[in-house]
Every structure is written in structure tokens, then in C-alpha cells.
CSV table of C-alpha atoms in Angstrom, one decimal:
chain,number,residue,atom,x,y,z
A,218,MET,CA,-19.8,0.1,10.4
A,219,SER,CA,-17.3,2.0,8.1
A,220,PRO,CA,-17.9,5.6,8.2
A,221,ASP,CA,-19.1,5.1,4.2
A,222,GLN,CA,-21.8,2.8,5.1
A,223,ASN,CA,-23.5,4.8,7.3
A,224,GLU,CA,-23.7,8.4,5.6
A,225,LYS,CA,-25.6,9.4,2.9
A,226,ALA,CA,-23.6,10.0,-0.6
A,227,ARG,CA,-22.4,13.4,-0.9
A,228,HIS,CA,-22.5,14.8,-4.6
A,229,ALA,CA,-18.8,16.3,-6.1
A,230,VAL,CA,-17.5,17.3,-9.6
A,231,VAL,CA,-14.7,16.0,-10.7
A,232,ALA,CA,-12.5,18.8,-12.8
A,233,ALA,CA,-9.1,18.3,-14.6
A,234,VAL,CA,-7.0,20.4,-16.6
A,235,GLN,CA,-5.3,18.8,-19.6
A,236,LEU,CA,-1.8,19.8,-20.5
A,237,PRO,CA,-0.2,19.2,-23.9
A,238,SER,CA,2.3,16.6,-22.3
A,239,VAL,CA,-0.4,14.6,-21.3
A,240,SER,CA,-1.7,12.0,-23.5
A,241,ASP,CA,-6.0,11.6,-23.7
A,242,VAL,CA,-5.3,7.9,-22.9
A,243,GLU,CA,-3.3,9.0,-20.0
A,244,PHE,CA,-5.8,11.8,-19.2
A,245,ALA,CA,-9.2,10.3,-19.1
A,246,ALA,CA,-7.2,6.9,-16.9
A,247,SER,CA,-6.1,9.9,-14.5
A,248,LEU,CA,-9.6,11.3,-13.9
A,249,ALA,CA,-11.2,7.7,-13.9
A,250,GLU,CA,-8.8,7.1,-11.2
A,251,LEU,CA,-10.2,10.6,-8.9
A,252,ARG,CA,-13.4,9.5,-9.7
A,253,ASP,CA,-12.7,6.1,-7.6
A,254,LEU,CA,-11.0,7.8,-5.5
A,255,ALA,CA,-14.2,10.2,-5.0
A,256,LYS,CA,-16.0,6.9,-4.2
A,257,THR,CA,-14.1,5.9,-1.5
A,258,LEU,CA,-14.4,8.9,0.4
A,259,GLY,CA,-17.8,9.0,0.3
A,260,TYR,CA,-18.8,11.4,-2.8
A,261,LYS,CA,-21.1,10.6,-5.9
A,262,VAL,CA,-19.8,12.0,-9.1
A,263,MET,CA,-22.3,13.7,-10.8
A,264,HIS,CA,-20.1,15.8,-13.5
A,265,THR,CA,-16.8,16.3,-14.6
A,266,PHE,CA,-15.3,19.3,-16.6
A,267,THR,CA,-12.2,19.5,-18.5
A,268,GLN,CA,-10.2,22.0,-19.8
A,269,LYS,CA,-7.0,22.2,-22.2
A,270,ARG,CA,-4.7,24.9,-21.6
A,271,THR,CA,-0.9,24.8,-22.3
A,272,ALA,CA,-0.6,25.7,-18.6
A,273,PHE,CA,-2.6,25.8,-15.5
A,274,ASP,CA,-4.0,29.6,-15.0
A,275,ALA,CA,-2.1,31.1,-12.1
A,276,SER,CA,-4.5,33.2,-10.3
A,277,ALA,CA,-7.3,29.9,-10.3
A,278,TYR,CA,-6.4,26.9,-11.9
A,279,PHE,CA,-8.7,26.9,-14.6
A,280,GLY,CA,-9.5,29.9,-17.4
A,281,VAL,CA,-12.5,31.8,-16.4
A,282,GLY,CA,-14.9,30.5,-19.1
A,283,LYS,CA,-14.5,27.3,-17.7
A,284,ARG,CA,-14.9,28.7,-13.6
A,285,GLU,CA,-18.5,30.4,-15.0
A,286,GLU,CA,-19.1,26.9,-16.1
A,287,ILE,CA,-18.3,25.2,-13.3
A,288,ARG,CA,-20.3,27.7,-11.1
A,289,ASP,CA,-23.6,27.3,-13.4
A,290,TYR,CA,-23.5,24.1,-12.6
A,291,VAL,CA,-23.4,24.1,-8.9
A,292,THR,CA,-25.8,27.3,-8.8
A,293,ALA,CA,-28.0,25.0,-10.8
A,294,ALA,CA,-27.5,21.5,-8.4
A,295,GLU,CA,-28.6,23.8,-5.4
A,296,SER,CA,-31.3,25.1,-6.9
A,297,GLU,CA,-32.6,21.4,-7.8
A,298,GLY,CA,-32.3,20.1,-4.0
A,299,ASP,CA,-28.5,18.2,-5.6
A,300,ALA,CA,-25.5,21.0,-3.6
A,301,VAL,CA,-22.5,20.2,-4.7
A,302,GLU,CA,-20.5,19.8,-1.5
A,303,ALA,CA,-16.5,19.6,-3.4
A,304,VAL,CA,-15.2,20.3,-6.5
A,305,LEU,CA,-12.4,17.5,-6.9
A,306,VAL,CA,-9.6,18.9,-8.9
A,307,ASP,CA,-6.8,16.0,-10.1
A,308,HIS,CA,-3.8,18.1,-9.6
A,309,GLU,CA,-2.2,19.3,-6.2
A,310,ILE,CA,-2.9,23.0,-6.4
A,311,SER,CA,-1.6,26.1,-4.6
A,312,PRO,CA,-3.5,27.0,-1.6
A,313,SER,CA,-4.3,30.4,-3.4
A,314,GLN,CA,-5.5,28.9,-6.5
A,315,ALA,CA,-7.5,27.0,-4.5
A,316,ARG,CA,-9.1,29.9,-2.3
A,317,ASN,CA,-9.5,31.7,-5.2
A,318,LEU,CA,-11.3,28.5,-7.0
A,319,GLU,CA,-13.5,28.2,-4.1
A,320,ASN,CA,-14.9,32.1,-4.4
A,321,GLU,CA,-15.7,32.1,-7.9
A,322,VAL,CA,-17.8,28.9,-7.9
A,323,GLY,CA,-18.8,28.7,-4.7
A,324,ALA,CA,-18.4,24.6,-3.3
A,325,ASP,CA,-15.1,23.3,-1.3
A,326,VAL,CA,-12.2,22.7,-3.6
A,327,MET,CA,-10.1,19.4,-2.8
A,328,ASP,CA,-7.1,18.8,-4.6
A,329,ARG,CA,-5.9,14.9,-5.4
A,330,THR,CA,-3.5,15.5,-2.7
A,331,MET,CA,-6.0,16.5,-0.1
A,332,VAL,CA,-8.6,13.8,-0.9
A,333,ILE,CA,-5.6,11.1,-0.7
A,334,LEU,CA,-4.6,12.4,2.5
A,335,GLU,CA,-8.2,12.4,4.0
A,336,ILE,CA,-9.0,8.5,2.6
A,337,PHE,CA,-5.9,8.0,4.2
A,338,HIS,CA,-6.9,9.3,7.7
A,339,ARG,CA,-10.0,7.5,7.4
A,340,ASN,CA,-8.5,4.3,6.6
A,341,ALA,CA,-5.3,4.1,9.4
A,342,ARG,CA,-6.1,1.6,12.0
A,343,SER,CA,-2.4,1.5,13.6
A,344,ARG,CA,-0.6,3.8,16.0
A,345,ALA,CA,2.3,3.7,13.2
A,346,ALA,CA,-0.3,4.5,10.3
A,347,ARG,CA,-2.2,7.7,12.3
A,348,ALA,CA,1.0,9.0,12.9
A,349,GLN,CA,2.5,8.9,10.0
A,350,VAL,CA,-1.0,10.3,8.0
A,351,GLU,CA,-1.0,12.8,10.7
A,352,ILE,CA,2.7,13.7,9.6
A,353,ALA,CA,2.1,13.9,6.0
A,354,ARG,CA,-1.8,16.0,6.8
A,355,LEU,CA,0.0,18.5,8.9
A,356,ALA,CA,2.7,18.9,6.3
A,357,TYR,CA,0.0,19.5,3.7
A,358,MET,CA,-1.2,22.6,6.0
A,359,ALA,CA,1.4,24.6,6.6
A,360,PRO,CA,1.8,26.2,3.7
A,361,ARG,CA,-1.9,26.6,3.8
A,362,LEU,CA,-1.7,28.5,6.7
A,363,ARG,CA,-1.0,31.8,5.0
A,364,GLU,CA,-4.6,31.6,2.5
A,365,LEU,CA,-6.4,30.4,5.8
A,366,ALA,CA,-5.2,33.7,7.7
A,367,LYS,CA,-6.5,35.7,5.0
A,368,LEU,CA,-9.8,34.2,4.9
A,369,ALA,CA,-9.4,35.3,8.6
A,370,GLY,CA,-9.0,39.4,8.3
A,371,PRO,CA,-7.4,41.0,11.0
A,372,GLN,CA,-7.4,38.1,13.2
A,373,GLY,CA,-4.7,36.4,11.7
A,374,ARG,CA,-2.6,39.8,11.8
A,375,GLN,CA,0.3,40.4,13.9
A,376,ARG,CA,-0.7,40.7,17.3
A,377,SER,CA,1.5,41.3,20.6
A,378,GLY,CA,2.8,38.5,22.3
A,379,THR,CA,0.3,36.3,25.1
A,380,GLY,CA,0.3,33.6,26.7
A,381,GLY,CA,2.3,30.9,25.0
A,382,ARG,CA,2.9,33.5,22.2
A,383,GLY,CA,6.0,35.2,21.4
A,384,ALA,CA,6.1,39.1,20.9
A,385,GLY,CA,5.0,40.1,18.0
A,386,GLU,CA,4.2,36.6,17.0
A,387,SER,CA,0.9,36.3,14.7
A,388,HIS,CA,-1.5,33.4,14.6
A,389,THR,CA,-0.3,32.4,11.7
A,390,GLU,CA,2.9,32.0,13.1
A,391,LEU,CA,2.0,30.3,16.0
A,392,ASP,CA,0.2,27.5,14.3
A,393,ARG,CA,3.1,27.1,12.2
A,394,ARG,CA,5.2,26.6,15.4
A,395,LYS,CA,2.5,24.1,16.8
A,396,ILE,CA,2.4,22.1,13.9
A,397,ARG,CA,6.3,21.8,14.0
A,398,ASP,CA,6.1,20.5,17.2
A,399,ARG,CA,3.4,18.0,16.6
A,400,ILE,CA,5.5,17.2,13.2
A,401,ALA,CA,9.0,16.5,15.9
A,402,GLU,CA,6.7,14.6,18.5
A,403,LEU,CA,5.4,12.3,15.9
A,404,GLN,CA,8.3,11.4,14.3
A,405,GLN,CA,10.0,10.7,17.3
A,406,GLU,CA,6.9,8.5,18.1
A,407,ILE,CA,7.4,6.5,14.9
A,408,ASP,CA,11.3,6.3,15.6
A,409,ALA,CA,10.4,4.5,19.1
A,410,MET,CA,8.0,2.4,16.9
A,411,GLU,CA,10.3,1.6,14.3
A,412,VAL,CA,12.6,0.5,16.8
A,413,GLU,CA,10.5,-1.9,17.9
A,414,ARG,CA,9.5,-3.0,13.9
A,415,LYS,CA,12.8,-3.7,13.4
A,416,THR,CA,13.1,-5.8,16.6
A,417,GLN,CA,10.0,-7.9,15.7
A,418,ARG,CA,11.0,-8.2,12.1
A,419,ALA,CA,14.4,-9.2,13.3
A,420,ARG,CA,12.5,-12.2,15.8
A,421,ARG,CA,10.7,-13.1,12.9
A,422,GLN,CA,13.3,-13.7,10.8
A,423,ASN,CA,15.7,-15.6,13.3
A,424,ARG,CA,12.5,-17.6,13.7
A,425,GLN,CA,11.9,-18.1,9.9
A,426,GLY,CA,14.8,-17.6,8.4
A,427,GLY,CA,14.7,-15.5,5.3
A,428,ALA,CA,11.6,-16.4,3.7
A,429,ASN,CA,9.4,-13.5,3.5
A,430,VAL,CA,7.7,-12.2,0.9
A,431,ALA,CA,5.7,-9.2,0.4
A,432,LEU,CA,2.9,-8.0,-2.0
A,433,VAL,CA,3.7,-4.9,-3.6
A,434,GLY,CA,1.2,-3.2,-5.8
A,435,TYR,CA,-1.0,-0.4,-7.2
A,436,THR,CA,-4.0,0.4,-4.8
A,437,ASN,CA,-7.4,-2.2,-5.2
A,438,ALA,CA,-4.5,-4.9,-8.2
A,439,GLY,CA,-6.4,-7.6,-5.5
A,440,LYS,CA,-3.3,-8.0,-3.1
A,441,SER,CA,-5.1,-8.7,-0.2
A,442,THR,CA,-7.8,-11.2,-1.7
A,443,LEU,CA,-4.8,-12.5,-3.1
A,444,MET,CA,-3.3,-12.5,0.5
A,445,ARG,CA,-6.6,-14.2,1.7
A,446,ALA,CA,-6.5,-17.0,-0.7
A,447,LEU,CA,-2.2,-17.6,0.0
A,448,THR,CA,-2.7,-17.6,3.6
A,449,GLY,CA,-5.9,-18.9,4.7
A,450,SER,CA,-6.9,-15.6,6.9
A,451,GLU,CA,-9.6,-13.5,7.5
A,452,VAL,CA,-7.8,-9.8,6.0
A,453,LEU,CA,-10.2,-6.8,5.0
A,454,VAL,CA,-10.9,-6.9,1.4
A,455,ALA,CA,-12.4,-4.4,-0.3
A,456,ASN,CA,-13.4,-3.0,-3.8
A,457,LYS,CA,-11.7,0.2,-2.9
A,458,LEU,CA,-9.0,2.3,-3.5
A,459,PHE,CA,-6.6,2.4,-0.5
A,460,ALA,CA,-8.7,-0.2,1.8
A,461,THR,CA,-5.5,-1.8,3.3
A,462,LEU,CA,-2.7,0.7,5.1
A,463,ASP,CA,-1.4,-1.1,7.6
A,464,THR,CA,0.7,-4.4,7.2
A,465,THR,CA,-0.3,-7.4,7.8
A,466,VAL,CA,2.1,-10.4,8.1
A,467,ARG,CA,0.6,-14.1,8.3
A,468,THR,CA,2.1,-17.8,7.3
A,469,LEU,CA,2.1,-19.2,3.7
A,470,HIS,CA,-1.1,-21.7,4.0
A,471,PRO,CA,-0.5,-24.7,3.5
A,472,GLU,CA,2.6,-24.0,5.2
A,473,SER,CA,6.4,-25.7,3.6
A,474,ILE,CA,9.7,-26.3,4.1
A,475,PRO,CA,11.0,-23.2,4.8
A,476,ARG,CA,8.0,-21.8,6.6
A,477,VAL,CA,6.7,-18.5,4.6
A,478,LEU,CA,5.3,-15.6,5.9
A,479,VAL,CA,3.8,-12.9,3.8
A,480,SER,CA,3.2,-9.7,4.3
A,481,ASP,CA,0.5,-7.0,2.7
A,482,THR,CA,1.7,-3.8,1.8
A,483,VAL,CA,-0.7,-0.6,1.3
A,484,GLY,CA,-1.3,0.2,-2.7
A,485,PHE,CA,0.4,2.9,-4.6
A,486,ILE,CA,-1.3,5.2,-6.8
A,487,LYS,CA,0.4,7.4,-9.7
A,488,ASN,CA,1.1,10.8,-8.2
A,489,LEU,CA,0.8,9.7,-4.6
A,490,PRO,CA,2.3,12.4,-2.7
A,491,HIS,CA,5.8,13.0,-1.6
A,492,GLY,CA,4.8,13.0,2.0
A,493,LEU,CA,2.7,10.5,2.2
A,494,VAL,CA,5.9,8.1,0.1
A,495,ALA,CA,8.3,9.5,3.3
A,496,SER,CA,6.3,8.5,6.0
A,497,PHE,CA,4.6,5.4,4.7
A,498,LYS,CA,8.3,3.6,4.3
A,499,THR,CA,8.0,2.1,7.3
A,500,THR,CA,5.3,0.3,6.5
A,501,LEU,CA,7.2,-0.5,2.6
A,502,ASP,CA,9.9,-1.1,5.0
A,503,GLU,CA,8.1,-5.1,4.4
A,504,ALA,CA,9.1,-4.7,0.9
A,505,LEU,CA,13.2,-3.6,1.7
A,506,ASP,CA,13.1,-6.9,3.8
A,507,ALA,CA,11.2,-9.2,1.7
A,508,ALA,CA,13.2,-11.8,-0.1
A,509,LEU,CA,11.1,-12.0,-2.7
A,510,LEU,CA,8.3,-9.6,-3.7
A,511,LEU,CA,5.2,-10.2,-5.6
A,512,HIS,CA,3.8,-7.4,-8.0
A,513,VAL,CA,0.6,-7.7,-7.9
A,514,ILE,CA,-1.4,-5.8,-11.3
A,515,ASP,CA,-4.5,-5.7,-12.4
A,516,ALA,CA,-4.7,-7.6,-15.1
A,517,SER,CA,-8.3,-6.6,-16.4
A,518,ASP,CA,-7.4,-3.0,-16.4
A,519,PRO,CA,-6.4,-1.6,-20.0
A,520,GLY,CA,-4.1,1.1,-18.1
A,521,PHE,CA,-2.1,-1.7,-16.2
A,522,GLU,CA,1.1,-0.7,-17.8
A,523,ARG,CA,0.9,2.9,-16.0
A,524,GLN,CA,0.2,1.0,-12.8
A,525,ILE,CA,3.7,-1.1,-13.6
A,526,ASP,CA,5.7,1.9,-14.2
A,527,VAL,CA,4.0,3.8,-10.8
A,528,THR,CA,5.2,0.4,-8.9
A,529,ASP,CA,8.0,0.2,-10.2
A,530,HIS,CA,9.4,3.9,-10.0
A,531,VAL,CA,8.0,3.6,-5.5
A,532,LEU,CA,10.1,0.5,-5.4
A,533,ALA,CA,13.2,2.2,-7.0
A,534,GLU,CA,12.0,5.5,-4.5
A,535,ILE,CA,12.3,3.6,-0.9
A,536,GLY,CA,15.5,1.5,-2.4
A,537,ALA,CA,13.1,-2.4,-2.9
A,538,ASP,CA,13.9,-2.1,-7.0
A,539,ASP,CA,17.0,-4.6,-6.9
A,540,VAL,CA,14.6,-7.3,-4.6
A,541,PRO,CA,13.9,-10.5,-7.0
A,542,ARG,CA,10.1,-10.0,-7.6
A,543,ILE,CA,7.6,-11.9,-9.7
A,544,ARG,CA,4.6,-10.7,-12.0
A,545,VAL,CA,1.5,-11.8,-10.4
A,546,PHE,CA,-1.3,-10.1,-13.4
A,547,ASN,CA,-4.3,-11.1,-10.9
A,548,LYS,CA,-8.0,-10.6,-12.3
A,549,ILE,CA,-7.8,-12.2,-15.3
A,550,ASP,CA,-11.1,-13.6,-15.0
A,551,GLN,CA,-12.7,-9.8,-15.4
A,552,VAL,CA,-10.8,-9.0,-18.4
A,553,ASN,CA,-13.9,-7.3,-20.6
A,554,GLY,CA,-16.2,-7.2,-17.7
A,555,GLY,CA,-15.5,-11.2,-16.5
A,556,GLY,CA,-17.6,-13.9,-19.1
A,557,ASP,CA,-15.2,-14.0,-21.8
A,558,ALA,CA,-13.3,-16.9,-22.2
A,559,ALA,CA,-11.8,-15.9,-25.8
A,560,ALA,CA,-10.8,-12.2,-24.6
A,561,GLN,CA,-9.5,-13.7,-21.5
A,562,ALA,CA,-7.1,-16.1,-23.4
A,563,GLU,CA,-5.8,-14.0,-26.0
A,564,HIS,CA,-5.3,-11.2,-23.0
A,565,GLU,CA,-3.3,-14.3,-21.1
A,566,ALA,CA,-1.6,-15.0,-24.3
A,567,ALA,CA,-0.6,-11.3,-24.8
A,568,LEU,CA,0.9,-11.1,-21.1
A,569,ARG,CA,3.1,-14.1,-21.3
A,570,ALA,CA,4.8,-13.2,-24.6
A,571,LYS,CA,5.4,-9.5,-23.0
A,572,TYR,CA,6.4,-10.7,-19.4
A,573,PRO,CA,7.7,-14.7,-20.2
A,574,ASP,CA,8.3,-15.6,-16.3
A,575,CYS,CA,5.1,-14.0,-15.2
A,576,ILE,CA,1.9,-15.7,-13.4
A,577,VAL,CA,-1.0,-15.0,-15.0
A,578,MET,CA,-4.6,-15.9,-12.2
A,579,SER,CA,-7.5,-15.1,-10.8
A,580,ALA,CA,-7.1,-14.8,-6.9
A,581,ARG,CA,-10.9,-16.5,-6.3
A,582,ARG,CA,-9.7,-20.0,-8.4
A,583,PRO,CA,-7.9,-22.7,-6.2
A,584,ASP,CA,-6.2,-24.1,-8.9
A,585,ASP,CA,-4.5,-20.9,-9.8
A,586,VAL,CA,-3.7,-20.4,-5.9
A,587,ALA,CA,-2.1,-23.5,-5.6
A,588,ARG,CA,0.0,-22.8,-8.7
A,589,LEU,CA,1.1,-19.4,-7.6
A,590,HIS,CA,2.0,-21.5,-3.8
A,591,ARG,CA,4.1,-24.0,-6.2
A,592,ALA,CA,6.1,-20.7,-7.3
A,593,ILE,CA,6.7,-19.1,-3.8
A,594,VAL,CA,7.6,-22.4,-2.4
A,595,ALA,CA,10.2,-23.1,-5.2
A,596,PHE,CA,11.6,-19.4,-4.9
A,597,PHE,CA,12.4,-20.8,-1.3
A,598,GLN,CA,13.7,-24.2,-1.5
A,599,ARG,CA,15.6,-24.0,-4.4
A,600,ASP,CA,18.8,-23.0,-1.6
A,601,LEU,CA,18.1,-26.0,0.2
A,602,VAL,CA,20.9,-28.8,0.8
A,603,GLU,CA,20.7,-32.3,1.5
A,604,ASP,CA,21.4,-33.9,4.7
A,605,GLU,CA,21.6,-36.7,6.9
A,606,LEU,CA,20.4,-36.0,10.7
A,607,PHE,CA,21.2,-38.7,13.2
A,608,LEU,CA,18.8,-38.9,16.3
A,609,PRO,CA,19.5,-41.4,19.3
A,610,TRP,CA,16.7,-43.3,20.8
A,611,SER,CA,17.6,-41.2,23.9
A,612,ALA,CA,16.6,-38.0,22.4
A,613,GLN,CA,13.5,-39.1,20.1
A,614,GLN,CA,11.4,-36.4,21.5
A,615,LEU,CA,13.2,-33.9,18.9
A,616,ARG,CA,11.8,-35.6,16.5
A,617,LYS,CA,9.2,-32.6,15.6
A,618,ASP,CA,12.2,-30.4,15.6
A,619,ILE,CA,13.4,-32.2,12.6
A,620,TYR,CA,9.8,-32.0,10.4
A,621,ALA,CA,9.1,-28.4,11.7
A,622,HIS,CA,12.2,-26.9,10.0
A,623,CYS,CA,13.0,-29.8,7.5
A,624,GLU,CA,11.4,-31.8,4.6
A,625,VAL,CA,12.1,-35.4,5.5
A,626,VAL,CA,12.3,-37.4,2.4
A,627,GLY,CA,13.4,-40.5,3.7
A,628,GLU,CA,13.9,-42.6,6.9
A,629,ARG,CA,16.3,-45.6,8.3
A,630,HIS,CA,17.3,-47.2,11.8
A,631,ASP,CA,19.4,-49.1,13.3
A,632,GLU,CA,20.4,-50.6,17.2
A,633,ALA,CA,22.0,-46.7,17.9
A,634,GLY,CA,18.6,-44.3,17.1
A,635,ALA,CA,16.8,-43.2,13.5
A,636,PHE,CA,18.6,-41.5,10.0
A,637,PHE,CA,16.6,-39.0,8.6
A,638,SER,CA,17.8,-38.0,4.8
A,639,VAL,CA,16.2,-34.2,4.6
A,640,ARG,CA,16.0,-31.1,2.8
A,641,GLY,CA,16.2,-27.8,4.4
A,642,GLU,CA,18.0,-24.6,4.8
A,643,SER,CA,21.9,-24.9,5.5
A,644,GLU,CA,21.6,-22.8,8.5
A,645,ALA,CA,18.5,-24.6,10.3
A,646,LEU,CA,20.2,-28.4,9.8
A,647,GLU,CA,23.6,-26.7,11.2
A,648,ARG,CA,21.4,-25.6,14.5
A,649,LEU,CA,19.3,-29.2,14.7
A,650,LYS,CA,22.8,-30.8,14.5
A,651,ASP,CA,23.8,-28.9,17.2
A,652,GLN,CA,21.4,-29.2,19.1
A,653,PHE,CA,20.9,-33.0,19.1
A,654,ALA,CA,24.7,-33.1,19.9
A,655,GLN,CA,23.5,-31.1,22.8
A,656,ALA,CA,20.7,-33.3,23.8
A,657,ALA,CA,23.0,-36.6,23.8
A,658,ARG,CA,25.7,-35.2,25.5
A,659,GLU,CA,23.1,-34.1,28.2
A,660,LEU,CA,21.8,-37.9,28.1
A,661,GLN,CA,25.2,-39.7,29.2
């Protein structure tokens, strides 16, 4: 059972400054996203505080009046037995801003980056994902040690060297050195795991050719549901942000010629911390290795265009922007909350007009999934060649290899053996010809 199922919901408030360069629509979408992040982390958001400013307050993010308003709310909530455990700020703020804001409002402060890091920490399952998240968390904590030292008072100040600490090295400097050493150690582990991952990917590609599809897109766009529908596999499906962190690879079902591998990747989000983009590049390498990307978009989200921009930006950042892709507008059945067929039809028509080559669908409708399946198979069959393979009667045990790697469109026989009219990848056909010739020689 997951931690959020075991824990009683904790109370939090969301707070953000709207700068002049941010539109009301963008601001509202970002706040809604932070509330969803809070829910994923197990918080119940009790209230939202906003303030329009030309710049963040250098000392404590908000202006004095808004800080007092938040403090009054926190105090009143505590007196009513609904203590506010955290103020979630919709920006990455400096350590000193966080410390000063905590002191003034009387509750812990978590900025957007810290919230995302904590979610990644909870959801990471594989050894690689855990190591990547730990690096990002350590990199986030390193510059904040000075503020922790200030809170610690004289204990954070310089002392004479003892034990593993150099002469005159402070606790803060020691902690920073430990963080650097730990990051280096974790990076070595990740590098070793990456060598193993590349070897595994190379083996898969040698067996399968280049028929690899990667699902990419904004978090909670329905990638895992679509993965399950396309492959028939039991992958985690949850209506939460970042429910999937580890890459999952499964075979497209029903199987096709060529056999296609489908991988699900970590979701993207606006203002994803750069440390996480870098640390999760190994996970996103599935997108780089893919011959085709399925860019999954939540058609029911009014802010889907912003989400498209975020995904395109991250793909460009990791060098995957030139990989062929199909835009898949998922969740069309949830437009206007679902059940409004006219609204769905109107929205679908608008999407097709703006994105002519897109697929509009619901991963919960078998006919839609079958249509996407055909599009994927057609993409990989566009370069198939037609040929004829001869298999002598003495080597008929190899028939299974023909059907495993080719689409058999015809078969004829004579006294020497069987002739198969096939469609397949040219490399696969050449391997089969060599294999059959070798078998014929051995049987002579």
C-alpha cells in the first residue's frame, strides 16, 4: 500500500506571486498544477494566496502585507484544530527567502522544486531512478546548508579539525564535502548502470531491429493507460502526477511484423527542475533511441497547448526533437467532464484542423486503440520489402523463423521445397537467407 493511502491527509496552503509577464490563464494553470502536486504528495490544500508584484520580495518572496495575511490564516487554522503543515510556493525561491518566510508565517515552506523532488523521491522504484533522484535532491540541498547553519547558531561555525574534518573546517563545509563525495559516488553508479542499460538496449535492437516506440508527454496525460492498452501489460495506472518514473518496455500487442517494442517514460511538467531533467536523461534516453515517438496529450485539459510546448522544449533539450512523432490527443471522452458528445465532436474537429496528422482518441475505447495500433504498425512497415525465400524440405524446422520475422503473403511448393512470398525488413530477410543456406549446406 502506498504511503499516501496509509497517511491521514495533511493540510497545506498554496501561495504564489504573479509577475507582469505572466498572463492570468498561465498563472491559474500553474496554480492548479501545484495543487495537483500537493495532492500527489498527500496534502489537502485549504487555501490559495496570490499577490501581483513587479518582482519577488528579495527577503521573503511576498510583500509584508501578504506575509501577515498568511500568518493570520495559519494561526487561525491552528486554533481551530486544522494546523497548516506547509506553505507551498509556486516558484523556486532562495534559501534565505524560504527561511524568512517560514519565520514570519509560522509554517514550513516548500517551493515548487522541493515539492517535485519529494514526489520523485517517493515514487522512484528502480536502483537507477533512486540514484538519479538522490543526486537531484543533494544538488538542491547543497546551497541551502548555509541557511541551516545560521539556524544552528554557533554549531555551524568554524571549529578546529577533529576526526574526518580538516583543520578549521566548519560543519557546513564538511556537509558540503560529503554531498560532493556522495554525488560523485552516485554518478559513478549511474554511469555503470548506463553501460548495462546501453548493452541491454543494443541487444533488444539487434533482436528487434529498430522498431522501438516511446510514449512521451506531460505528466498525467494518460501515457500509462495507453501503454497498458497497446501492450496488454499490467503497468501502474494512477490519476496522479509523476506516478511513473521508471521506464517500462513491453511488446506491442497484438504482435506485428516487425515486432514493435513500446516504452513508457517519465512525464514532463512546466518548470521541471533542471537537475531532474539532467539526472533523468538516462530514463529519457528511451526517447532518443526510439524510431517513433507517441506524443501523448490530454485533450480534455484546457491548457494542452502549453503542455505541448513544455514537452517539445524538453525533447529539444535532450536532443530528441528530430525523432519522428505522432501527436496522440488522449482523453477526448473527458472533454467538459465527459458525457457531452457534441462538445467532444466539436473539440475533435478543431484538433484535427490544427494538427492534421494527429490521432484523437480515448485509451479506454478499444476501437481507438486499434486505430492507433494500425498507425504504429504502418509506420514500421513503410520500409518493408517484398522477396521470396526458399526452404528445402530437409530444413522445414526453420519455417517458424520465417513467420517470426516476416509477413507471409503467399506460399508455393515443388519437389525441392517450399517458396515463401514475404514482406519484411531487408536486414531480416538477408539474415534468413544466410541461415537457410547454411542449414542446407549442413544437411548435404
